[in-house]
Short mmCIF file of C-alpha atoms in Angstrom, two decimals:
data_model
loop_
_atom_site.label_atom_id
_atom_site.label_comp_id
_atom_site.label_asym_id
_atom_site.label_seq_id
_atom_site.Cartn_x
_atom_site.Cartn_y
_atom_site.Cartn_z
CA MET A 1 14.42 13.15 -22.51
CA GLN A 2 16.73 12.96 -18.64
CA ILE A 3 15.15 11.82 -15.42
CA SER A 4 16.48 13.46 -12.45
CA ALA A 5 17.90 12.36 -9.07
CA ARG A 6 14.93 13.83 -7.90
CA GLY A 7 12.12 13.12 -10.57
CA ASP A 8 13.56 9.51 -9.90
CA TYR A 9 13.24 9.34 -6.16
CA ALA A 10 9.93 11.37 -6.42
CA VAL A 11 8.78 8.38 -8.53
CA ARG A 12 9.97 5.96 -6.44
CA ALA A 13 9.10 7.42 -2.96
CA ALA A 14 5.13 7.63 -4.72
CA LEU A 15 5.45 4.02 -5.61
CA SER A 16 6.12 3.02 -2.18
CA LEU A 17 3.74 5.33 -0.68
CA ALA A 18 0.78 3.75 -3.61
CA THR A 19 1.34 -0.16 -2.53
CA ALA A 20 0.41 0.98 1.15
CA TYR A 21 -2.11 3.40 0.04
CA PRO A 22 -4.14 4.34 2.04
CA THR A 23 -1.74 3.63 4.91
CA LEU A 24 0.74 5.97 6.41
CA VAL A 25 4.36 5.46 5.71
CA SER A 26 7.35 7.33 7.54
CA THR A 27 9.83 8.61 5.53
CA GLN A 28 12.48 6.63 7.34
CA ALA A 29 10.59 3.52 6.32
CA ILE A 30 10.80 4.42 2.25
CA ALA A 31 14.39 6.00 2.55
CA ALA A 32 15.01 2.78 3.42
CA GLU A 33 12.91 0.44 1.32
CA GLN A 34 14.36 2.75 -1.65
CA ASP A 35 17.81 3.22 -0.14
CA MET A 36 17.24 6.80 -0.37
CA PRO A 37 19.48 9.51 1.70
CA ARG A 38 16.51 10.84 3.79
CA LYS A 39 16.95 14.48 4.04
CA PHE A 40 16.87 14.77 0.24
CA LEU A 41 13.71 12.76 0.54
CA GLU A 42 12.48 15.03 2.97
CA ALA A 43 12.51 17.31 0.66
CA VAL A 44 11.75 15.95 -2.11
CA LEU A 45 8.27 14.77 -0.16
CA ALA A 46 7.56 18.26 0.56
CA ASP A 47 7.42 19.44 -3.15
CA LEU A 48 4.74 16.58 -3.83
CA ARG A 49 2.92 17.70 -1.22
CA ARG A 50 3.17 21.08 -2.07
CA ALA A 51 1.35 20.13 -5.30
CA GLY A 52 -1.24 18.10 -3.75
CA VAL A 53 0.37 14.67 -4.60
CA VAL A 54 0.95 13.51 -0.93
CA ARG A 55 -0.66 14.60 2.47
CA ALA A 56 1.30 14.71 5.43
CA GLN A 57 0.42 13.60 9.27
CA ARG A 58 3.02 14.49 12.32
CA GLY A 59 3.39 13.21 15.52
CA ALA A 60 4.36 9.75 16.31
CA GLU A 61 2.31 7.70 14.06
CA GLY A 62 2.68 10.31 11.09
CA GLY A 63 3.64 10.01 7.90
CA TYR A 64 3.03 10.28 4.20
CA THR A 65 0.28 8.65 1.89
CA LEU A 66 -1.11 9.76 -1.51
CA ALA A 67 -3.94 12.36 -1.51
CA ARG A 68 -5.49 10.51 -3.96
CA PRO A 69 -5.87 6.70 -4.92
CA PRO A 70 -2.97 5.74 -6.97
CA ARG A 71 -5.12 4.93 -10.10
CA ASP A 72 -5.73 8.69 -9.68
CA ILE A 73 -1.73 10.02 -9.87
CA THR A 74 -0.16 9.98 -13.13
CA ILE A 75 4.04 9.40 -12.95
CA GLY A 76 3.93 12.88 -15.42
CA GLN A 77 2.09 14.54 -12.56
CA ILE A 78 5.00 13.39 -9.88
CA LEU A 79 7.65 14.78 -12.42
CA ARG A 80 5.83 17.75 -13.01
CA ALA A 81 5.38 18.66 -9.25
CA VAL A 82 9.34 18.43 -8.55
CA ASP A 83 10.92 19.33 -11.85
CA GLY A 84 8.51 21.50 -13.40
CA PRO A 85 7.27 20.85 -17.08
CA LEU A 86 8.26 17.86 -19.03
CA ALA A 87 10.24 18.59 -22.09
CA GLY A 88 12.10 22.51 -21.99
CA VAL A 89 14.41 23.66 -24.28
CA ARG A 90 16.85 26.28 -22.77
CA GLY A 91 14.25 27.20 -20.56
CA LEU A 92 11.02 27.85 -22.87
CA ARG A 93 8.58 25.59 -23.14
CA PRO A 94 8.61 23.71 -27.02
CA GLU A 95 5.44 26.26 -28.07
CA GLU A 96 7.36 29.32 -27.03
CA THR A 97 10.63 28.81 -29.01
CA HIS A 98 11.25 30.52 -31.93
CA TYR A 99 14.32 30.24 -35.18
CA GLU A 100 14.71 31.55 -38.48
CA GLY A 101 15.90 29.86 -41.96
CA ALA A 102 17.35 26.23 -41.71
CA ALA A 103 16.02 25.56 -38.26
CA GLU A 104 12.44 27.28 -39.09
CA ASN A 105 10.57 24.33 -38.41
CA LEU A 106 12.14 22.79 -35.70
CA PRO A 107 9.99 23.72 -32.88
CA ARG A 108 7.57 21.13 -34.72
CA LEU A 109 10.03 18.91 -33.34
CA TRP A 110 9.97 19.82 -29.95
CA VAL A 111 6.24 19.69 -29.37
CA ALA A 112 6.89 16.79 -31.26
CA VAL A 113 8.89 15.13 -28.70
CA ARG A 114 7.06 16.24 -25.40
CA ALA A 115 3.74 14.65 -26.92
CA ALA A 116 5.89 11.31 -27.29
CA VAL A 117 6.52 11.98 -23.56
CA ARG A 118 3.48 12.48 -22.43
CA GLN A 119 2.22 9.59 -24.32
CA VAL A 120 3.50 7.83 -21.59
CA VAL A 121 3.62 9.25 -18.60
CA ASP A 122 0.58 11.21 -18.40
CA GLU A 123 -0.85 7.90 -19.53
CA VAL A 124 0.78 5.38 -16.54
CA SER A 125 -0.77 6.01 -13.60
CA LEU A 126 1.08 4.70 -10.00
CA ALA A 127 -1.52 2.12 -9.87
CA GLU A 128 -0.31 0.39 -13.28
CA MET A 129 3.61 0.79 -12.78
CA ALA A 130 3.33 -0.47 -9.19
CA SER A 131 1.12 -3.46 -10.49
CA GLY A 132 3.12 -3.69 -13.45
CA LYS A 133 0.56 -3.60 -15.68
CA LEU A 134 1.09 -1.01 -17.99
CA PRO A 135 -1.14 0.43 -21.06
CA GLY A 136 -0.57 -1.84 -24.15
CA HIS A 137 0.76 1.33 -26.24
CA VAL A 138 3.65 1.46 -23.23
CA ARG A 139 4.25 -2.26 -23.40
CA LYS A 140 4.81 -1.83 -26.94
CA LEU A 141 6.85 0.32 -26.74
CA ILE A 142 8.82 -1.47 -24.18
CA ALA A 143 8.73 -4.87 -26.43
CA ARG A 144 10.29 -2.90 -29.43
CA PRO A 145 13.83 -4.54 -30.40
CA ASP A 146 15.71 -1.53 -29.83
CA ALA A 147 14.03 -0.26 -26.81
CA TRP A 148 16.79 -1.45 -24.17
CA GLU A 149 19.84 -0.65 -26.22
CA PRO A 150 21.80 2.60 -25.06
CA ARG A 151 22.01 4.79 -28.22
#
């Protein structure tokens, strides 16, 4: 799975908002804290607002806040809001792929890959991520000897 810059920025911005929730936070403050380009951050926050993840308030005292408590927003929701479906195969959803011959069973593998990604990003909330108290099954994945090794 490849996490885009947009997805990375969106999760980082949402984590900043989670730690300040329910206080409004300016784009300037998030950009400074997370060392992000402000214009790009504004575009990412606009995507999150359209998806109902954050809400904005204009004005001198304005800014952004999460639309729901951090415990009710998952990392997967944020990634989908800015990048669309989590797993795609040539622009198709895994269950929409079809192959002949030797590759006929490949769609099952693509569906399994999506399910594995979902098992992590859809089961970790902003609150858990911000606190570092990740679910047990995610901690087990992180603790695997090969988890931190590049391949």
